[in-house]
Amino acid sequence: MKKIGVLTSGGDAPGMNAAIRAVVRKGIYHGLDVYGVYYGYQGLINGDIKKMELGSVGDIIQKGGTSLYTSRSQEFKTDEGQQKGIEQMKKLGIEGLVVIGGDGSFRGAKKITEKGFPCIGVPGTIDNDIPGTDFTVGFDTALNTVIQAVDKIRDTATSHERTYVIEVMGRDAGDLALWAGVSAGAESVLIPEKSDEFEDVIERIKRGHERGKRHSIILVAEGVGSGLEFGKKIEEAMGIETRVTVLGHTQRGGSPTANDRVLASRLGAKAVDLLLDGQGGKMVGIQGNEIVAHDIIKVLDMAHKPELSMYQLSKELSI
Ligand code: ADP
């Protein structure tokens, strides 16, 4: 293999730039030509591809977002779109592709792998919802953004004796809410994997009131319902003033944490190693601090399992 490509796709995540940098630098270190594909799969179809130099990825390791930009492409979901993308790479002599993105992007990578083009997935999403890896690139930064916000809201919640509902991202996975709940000491966490626990939230607020506690922080993962609805339901059930904050896209941006930069660097480098070794159709991940590779087709059939012992811990510590 002499030429490889790299793209970012789907939702952006902090640390994607560190992963791009690792792929480009590691590839050049091993004598490869590395091509950057701009605007994800749509750019691949359109041939928006440029050769990268060492300097192309200078000064980006500390930046959020993705310097290759990203997109969502309906066309790439079709066989013709995928074929066009493969042809664009073949025209330039590119023989392998690294895809940095979430599970949707991995489905695209799986499709081109099935069409015989070697492809490696690097998990980049703040949701931490990819099976086969303990953590995804971007999760740690988003988690730190969430707990900074929760700490600030807690000051006001304490001063005004109010209940605060904070909605965090996580359509299918409650990891962000769960980890934030434990690290910011929230009174309750509502996640999609434990969606029937509303009564328990009310019980906890009541218990807190009985022992003189006048404020509560409740974290809601967006996949379990809207924070505004839960806020209303709590007001109705308890007759107490409840305020709602939706953190929204503040969670997606920002300079990546050291953990995300290191993870992205390790995973990006491993992706290049696999391609050099002639292995396509894999995703890279971290499990127990080991960098691992799994068959991308098999991984997509597996379900992401949140660490439910964390759910129990969060309950025990906010008794
Ligand atoms: P994420 O990667 O963050 O989960 P999306 O779910 O939007 O983001 O997926 C990103 C892109 O991956 C989509 O816009 C599409 O081009 C491609 N993709 C998603 N699912 C498939 C699929 N089943 N087949 C081919 N391409 C897909």
Short mmCIF file of C-alpha atoms and ligand atoms in Angstrom, two decimals:
data_model
loop_
_atom_site.label_atom_id
_atom_site.label_comp_id
_atom_site.label_asym_id
_atom_site.label_seq_id
_atom_site.Cartn_x
_atom_site.Cartn_y
_atom_site.Cartn_z
CA MET A 1 0.00 0.00 0.00
CA LYS A 2 1.46 3.36 -1.07
CA LYS A 3 -1.46 5.79 -0.85
CA ILE A 4 -4.19 6.12 1.76
CA GLY A 5 -7.05 8.53 2.41
CA VAL A 6 -8.62 9.93 5.58
CA LEU A 7 -12.02 11.54 6.13
CA THR A 8 -14.28 12.67 8.96
CA SER A 9 -18.01 12.04 8.70
CA GLY A 10 -21.30 12.60 10.54
CA GLY A 11 -21.38 14.57 13.79
CA ASP A 12 -18.10 16.30 14.62
CA ALA A 13 -16.33 15.57 17.90
CA PRO A 14 -13.41 17.19 19.73
CA GLY A 15 -10.25 15.20 19.03
CA MET A 16 -11.08 14.46 15.39
CA ASN A 17 -8.27 16.82 14.40
CA ALA A 18 -5.80 14.94 16.58
CA ALA A 19 -6.89 11.72 14.84
CA ILE A 20 -6.46 13.27 11.36
CA ARG A 21 -3.02 14.50 12.38
CA ALA A 22 -2.03 11.05 13.63
CA VAL A 23 -3.14 9.36 10.39
CA VAL A 24 -1.31 11.89 8.21
CA ARG A 25 1.91 11.98 10.24
CA LYS A 26 2.07 8.23 10.87
CA GLY A 27 1.39 7.56 7.18
CA ILE A 28 4.11 9.97 6.04
CA TYR A 29 6.48 8.53 8.67
CA HIS A 30 6.05 5.15 6.96
CA GLY A 31 6.58 6.60 3.48
CA LEU A 32 2.93 6.69 2.40
CA ASP A 33 1.18 9.43 0.45
CA VAL A 34 -1.81 10.52 2.55
CA TYR A 35 -4.86 12.20 1.02
CA GLY A 36 -7.40 14.24 2.95
CA VAL A 37 -11.00 13.84 1.81
CA TYR A 38 -13.00 17.01 2.55
CA TYR A 39 -16.69 17.01 3.61
CA GLY A 40 -16.95 13.33 4.49
CA TYR A 41 -18.59 10.84 2.15
CA GLN A 42 -20.15 13.59 0.01
CA GLY A 43 -16.66 14.98 -0.65
CA LEU A 44 -15.52 11.46 -1.49
CA ILE A 45 -18.24 11.15 -4.13
CA ASN A 46 -17.42 14.63 -5.49
CA GLY A 47 -13.67 13.98 -5.57
CA ASP A 48 -12.92 16.74 -3.03
CA ILE A 49 -9.58 15.13 -2.18
CA LYS A 50 -6.18 16.75 -1.59
CA LYS A 51 -2.74 15.37 -0.87
CA MET A 52 -1.67 16.19 2.68
CA GLU A 53 1.81 17.25 3.75
CA LEU A 54 3.34 17.20 7.24
CA GLY A 55 2.42 20.90 7.60
CA SER A 56 -1.21 20.31 6.51
CA VAL A 57 -1.94 19.04 9.99
CA GLY A 58 0.21 21.51 11.93
CA ASP A 59 -1.49 23.57 14.66
CA ILE A 60 -4.69 21.50 14.73
CA ILE A 61 -4.13 19.03 17.61
CA GLN A 62 -5.61 21.53 20.09
CA LYS A 63 -8.63 22.49 18.01
CA GLY A 64 -12.20 21.20 18.26
CA GLY A 65 -14.29 20.39 15.18
CA THR A 66 -12.68 18.87 12.11
CA SER A 67 -10.32 20.62 9.72
CA LEU A 68 -11.41 18.21 6.96
CA TYR A 69 -15.01 19.33 7.59
CA THR A 70 -17.87 16.86 7.66
CA SER A 71 -21.25 16.26 6.06
CA ARG A 72 -24.22 13.98 5.99
CA SER A 73 -24.66 12.33 2.60
CA GLN A 74 -27.83 10.61 1.49
CA GLU A 75 -26.17 9.75 -1.82
CA PHE A 76 -23.55 7.67 -0.05
CA LYS A 77 -26.29 5.43 1.34
CA THR A 78 -26.88 4.16 -2.22
CA ASP A 79 -24.79 1.54 -4.03
CA GLU A 80 -24.07 4.03 -6.83
CA GLY A 81 -22.85 6.65 -4.34
CA GLN A 82 -20.52 4.16 -2.68
CA GLN A 83 -19.24 2.99 -6.07
CA LYS A 84 -18.57 6.60 -7.14
CA GLY A 85 -16.60 7.17 -3.93
CA ILE A 86 -14.48 4.08 -4.52
CA GLU A 87 -13.82 5.14 -8.12
CA GLN A 88 -12.67 8.60 -7.02
CA MET A 89 -10.10 6.97 -4.74
CA LYS A 90 -8.97 4.47 -7.38
CA LYS A 91 -8.43 7.33 -9.87
CA LEU A 92 -5.82 8.77 -7.49
CA GLY A 93 -4.31 5.37 -6.68
CA ILE A 94 -5.61 5.43 -3.08
CA GLU A 95 -5.75 1.88 -1.77
CA GLY A 96 -7.07 2.25 1.77
CA LEU A 97 -9.30 4.67 3.71
CA VAL A 98 -9.51 5.73 7.37
CA VAL A 99 -12.99 6.90 8.40
CA ILE A 100 -13.24 8.94 11.61
CA GLY A 101 -16.85 9.16 12.78
CA GLY A 102 -19.77 7.64 14.64
CA ASP A 103 -21.89 4.56 14.02
CA GLY A 104 -23.57 5.99 10.88
CA SER A 105 -20.15 6.64 9.38
CA PHE A 106 -19.10 3.11 10.32
CA ARG A 107 -22.09 1.76 8.37
CA GLY A 108 -20.74 3.60 5.34
CA ALA A 109 -17.26 2.15 6.00
CA LYS A 110 -18.80 -1.31 6.26
CA LYS A 111 -20.46 -0.85 2.85
CA ILE A 112 -17.21 0.03 1.07
CA THR A 113 -15.42 -2.75 2.91
CA GLU A 114 -18.05 -5.18 1.57
CA LYS A 115 -17.37 -3.79 -1.91
CA GLY A 116 -13.72 -4.86 -1.49
CA PHE A 117 -12.12 -1.53 -0.55
CA PRO A 118 -9.99 -1.68 2.64
CA CYS A 119 -11.39 0.66 5.22
CA ILE A 120 -10.60 1.29 8.93
CA GLY A 121 -13.00 3.04 11.32
CA VAL A 122 -11.79 5.33 14.13
CA PRO A 123 -14.61 5.98 16.63
CA GLY A 124 -15.15 9.73 16.90
CA THR A 125 -18.35 10.78 18.65
CA ILE A 126 -19.20 12.46 21.94
CA ASP A 127 -21.94 9.86 22.57
CA ASN A 128 -19.59 6.97 23.43
CA ASP A 129 -22.11 4.66 21.74
CA ILE A 130 -19.82 2.45 19.64
CA PRO A 131 -19.47 -1.20 20.64
CA GLY A 132 -15.95 -2.68 20.83
CA THR A 133 -14.31 0.31 22.54
CA ASP A 134 -14.46 1.55 26.12
CA PHE A 135 -14.27 5.16 24.93
CA THR A 136 -14.76 7.13 21.73
CA VAL A 137 -12.77 10.21 20.72
CA GLY A 138 -14.66 13.30 21.94
CA PHE A 139 -16.46 11.73 24.88
CA ASP A 140 -14.02 12.94 27.53
CA THR A 141 -14.08 16.54 26.26
CA ALA A 142 -17.89 16.60 26.11
CA LEU A 143 -18.04 15.11 29.59
CA ASN A 144 -15.79 17.88 30.92
CA THR A 145 -17.95 20.49 29.19
CA VAL A 146 -21.06 19.02 30.82
CA ILE A 147 -19.63 18.93 34.33
CA GLN A 148 -18.37 22.50 34.08
CA ALA A 149 -21.91 23.57 33.20
CA VAL A 150 -23.41 21.46 35.98
CA ASP A 151 -21.00 22.91 38.55
CA LYS A 152 -22.04 26.43 37.54
CA ILE A 153 -25.75 25.64 37.59
CA ARG A 154 -25.31 24.02 41.00
CA ASP A 155 -24.15 27.35 42.45
CA THR A 156 -27.44 28.96 41.41
CA ALA A 157 -29.50 25.93 42.40
CA THR A 158 -28.03 26.13 45.91
CA SER A 159 -28.44 29.90 46.21
CA HIS A 160 -32.07 29.87 45.09
CA GLU A 161 -33.14 26.50 46.49
CA ARG A 162 -34.36 25.26 43.15
CA THR A 163 -34.52 21.99 41.31
CA TYR A 164 -32.63 22.01 38.05
CA VAL A 165 -33.13 19.64 35.14
CA ILE A 166 -30.19 19.60 32.73
CA GLU A 167 -30.65 17.92 29.35
CA VAL A 168 -27.48 16.46 27.86
CA MET A 169 -26.82 14.82 24.49
CA GLY A 170 -27.23 11.07 23.98
CA ARG A 171 -29.97 9.86 21.64
CA ASP A 172 -29.44 6.16 22.19
CA ALA A 173 -26.76 6.00 24.84
CA GLY A 174 -26.84 7.45 28.33
CA ASP A 175 -23.08 7.38 28.85
CA LEU A 176 -22.60 11.15 28.82
CA ALA A 177 -25.40 11.74 31.35
CA LEU A 178 -24.27 8.81 33.46
CA TRP A 179 -20.60 9.75 33.67
CA ALA A 180 -21.50 13.40 34.19
CA GLY A 181 -23.92 12.38 36.94
CA VAL A 182 -21.20 10.55 38.82
CA SER A 183 -18.52 13.19 38.27
CA ALA A 184 -20.72 16.19 39.08
CA GLY A 185 -22.64 14.53 41.91
CA ALA A 186 -26.12 14.86 40.37
CA GLU A 187 -29.03 13.75 42.54
CA SER A 188 -30.59 11.72 39.71
CA VAL A 189 -29.75 10.60 36.19
CA LEU A 190 -32.31 9.59 33.57
CA ILE A 191 -30.90 7.53 30.69
CA PRO A 192 -32.49 5.63 27.78
CA GLU A 193 -31.21 2.31 29.12
CA LYS A 194 -33.17 2.88 32.37
CA SER A 195 -36.09 4.86 31.05
CA ASP A 196 -38.70 3.87 33.64
CA GLU A 197 -37.13 5.47 36.68
CA PHE A 198 -39.07 8.73 36.86
CA GLU A 199 -40.88 7.70 40.05
CA ASP A 200 -37.51 7.06 41.65
CA VAL A 201 -36.44 10.62 40.76
CA ILE A 202 -39.51 12.01 42.52
CA GLU A 203 -38.86 9.78 45.54
CA ARG A 204 -35.29 11.06 45.77
CA ILE A 205 -36.36 14.71 45.59
CA LYS A 206 -38.94 14.02 48.33
CA ARG A 207 -36.41 12.25 50.53
CA GLY A 208 -33.99 15.16 50.05
CA HIS A 209 -36.69 17.68 51.04
CA GLU A 210 -37.54 15.68 54.15
CA ARG A 211 -33.99 15.97 55.39
CA GLY A 212 -33.85 19.70 54.64
CA LYS A 213 -32.25 19.65 51.20
CA ARG A 214 -33.72 22.38 49.03
CA HIS A 215 -32.03 21.89 45.67
CA SER A 216 -31.50 19.02 43.28
CA ILE A 217 -29.72 18.49 39.99
CA ILE A 218 -31.31 15.99 37.62
CA LEU A 219 -29.48 15.01 34.44
CA VAL A 220 -31.60 13.82 31.51
CA ALA A 221 -30.10 12.18 28.42
CA GLU A 222 -32.01 13.52 25.40
CA GLY A 223 -32.88 9.95 24.30
CA VAL A 224 -35.14 9.46 27.30
CA GLY A 225 -37.25 12.56 26.58
CA SER A 226 -37.02 16.31 26.63
CA GLY A 227 -35.66 18.09 29.68
CA LEU A 228 -38.53 20.61 29.43
CA GLU A 229 -41.13 17.83 29.71
CA PHE A 230 -39.39 16.32 32.71
CA GLY A 231 -39.14 19.75 34.31
CA LYS A 232 -42.91 20.19 33.94
CA LYS A 233 -43.62 16.72 35.29
CA ILE A 234 -41.47 17.36 38.35
CA GLU A 235 -43.19 20.70 39.01
CA GLU A 236 -46.59 18.97 38.75
CA ALA A 237 -45.60 16.06 40.97
CA MET A 238 -43.79 18.11 43.62
CA GLY A 239 -45.20 21.63 43.39
CA ILE A 240 -41.65 23.04 43.46
CA GLU A 241 -39.99 25.54 41.17
CA THR A 242 -38.01 23.68 38.53
CA ARG A 243 -35.68 25.21 35.94
CA VAL A 244 -34.49 23.50 32.79
CA THR A 245 -31.22 23.96 30.90
CA VAL A 246 -30.59 22.30 27.56
CA LEU A 247 -26.83 22.20 26.98
CA GLY A 248 -27.24 21.42 23.26
CA HIS A 249 -24.35 22.00 20.93
CA THR A 250 -22.07 23.51 23.56
CA GLN A 251 -21.24 19.85 24.23
CA ARG A 252 -19.87 19.22 20.74
CA GLY A 253 -17.22 21.91 20.52
CA GLY A 254 -14.14 23.05 22.36
CA SER A 255 -10.49 22.21 22.62
CA PRO A 256 -10.06 18.46 23.20
CA THR A 257 -8.87 17.25 26.60
CA ALA A 258 -5.49 15.55 26.95
CA ASN A 259 -7.27 12.19 27.19
CA ASP A 260 -9.05 12.74 23.87
CA ARG A 261 -5.87 13.93 22.14
CA VAL A 262 -3.92 10.90 23.33
CA LEU A 263 -6.72 8.48 22.46
CA ALA A 264 -7.14 10.03 18.99
CA SER A 265 -3.39 9.87 18.38
CA ARG A 266 -3.18 6.21 19.41
CA LEU A 267 -6.23 5.17 17.40
CA GLY A 268 -5.24 7.13 14.28
CA ALA A 269 -1.76 5.58 14.35
CA LYS A 270 -3.20 2.08 14.83
CA ALA A 271 -5.50 2.57 11.83
CA VAL A 272 -2.46 3.25 9.64
CA ASP A 273 -0.62 0.22 11.07
CA LEU A 274 -3.56 -2.00 10.11
CA LEU A 275 -3.68 -0.67 6.54
CA LEU A 276 0.10 -1.14 6.22
CA ASP A 277 -0.41 -4.69 7.44
CA GLY A 278 -2.94 -5.27 4.64
CA GLN A 279 -5.89 -5.38 7.02
CA GLY A 280 -9.12 -3.62 6.02
CA GLY A 281 -12.65 -3.92 7.36
CA LYS A 282 -11.66 -3.16 10.94
CA MET A 283 -12.50 -0.62 13.59
CA VAL A 284 -9.96 0.41 16.18
CA GLY A 285 -10.77 0.99 19.82
CA ILE A 286 -9.44 0.99 23.34
CA GLN A 287 -10.31 -1.73 25.84
CA GLY A 288 -8.63 -1.84 29.25
CA ASN A 289 -5.99 0.63 27.99
CA GLU A 290 -5.04 -1.70 25.11
CA ILE A 291 -5.49 -0.48 21.56
CA VAL A 292 -7.56 -3.17 19.83
CA ALA A 293 -9.02 -3.88 16.39
CA HIS A 294 -12.35 -5.56 15.66
CA ASP A 295 -14.09 -6.70 12.51
CA ILE A 296 -16.22 -3.66 11.59
CA ILE A 297 -19.02 -5.77 10.14
CA LYS A 298 -19.39 -7.83 13.32
CA VAL A 299 -19.13 -4.80 15.63
CA LEU A 300 -22.02 -3.03 13.95
CA ASP A 301 -24.27 -5.98 14.75
CA MET A 302 -23.39 -5.73 18.43
CA ALA A 303 -25.19 -3.42 20.86
CA HIS A 304 -23.33 -0.77 22.81
CA LYS A 305 -23.69 -1.56 26.50
CA PRO A 306 -23.37 1.30 28.96
CA GLU A 307 -21.53 0.60 32.18
CA LEU A 308 -24.60 0.04 34.32
CA SER A 309 -22.50 -0.43 37.44
CA MET A 310 -21.99 3.34 37.07
CA TYR A 311 -25.75 3.79 37.26
CA GLN A 312 -25.85 1.90 40.54
CA LEU A 313 -22.84 3.87 41.82
CA SER A 314 -24.50 7.15 40.93
CA LYS A 315 -27.58 6.10 42.93
CA GLU A 316 -25.58 4.91 45.90
CA LEU A 317 -23.52 8.11 46.09
CA SER A 318 -26.51 10.43 45.78
CA ILE A 319 -28.67 8.56 48.27
P1 ADP B 1 -22.47 9.57 12.72
O1 ADP B 1 -21.35 8.94 11.98
O2 ADP B 1 -22.03 10.70 13.58
O3 ADP B 1 -23.31 8.53 13.46
P2 ADP B 1 -24.58 9.80 10.65
O4 ADP B 1 -25.44 8.76 11.26
O5 ADP B 1 -25.20 11.03 10.15
O6 ADP B 1 -23.43 10.29 11.65
O7 ADP B 1 -23.77 9.13 9.46
C1 ADP B 1 -22.83 9.86 8.69
C2 ADP B 1 -22.91 9.48 7.24
O8 ADP B 1 -22.55 8.10 7.08
C3 ADP B 1 -24.29 9.58 6.60
O9 ADP B 1 -24.60 10.90 6.20
C4 ADP B 1 -24.12 8.67 5.38
O10 ADP B 1 -23.44 9.32 4.33
C5 ADP B 1 -23.21 7.57 5.93
N1 ADP B 1 -24.06 6.41 6.31
C6 ADP B 1 -24.85 6.27 7.39
N2 ADP B 1 -25.52 5.10 7.38
C7 ADP B 1 -25.15 4.48 6.22
C8 ADP B 1 -25.51 3.24 5.59
N3 ADP B 1 -26.36 2.39 6.17
N4 ADP B 1 -24.91 2.96 4.41
C9 ADP B 1 -24.03 3.80 3.83
N5 ADP B 1 -23.68 4.98 4.36
C10 ADP B 1 -24.21 5.33 5.54
#
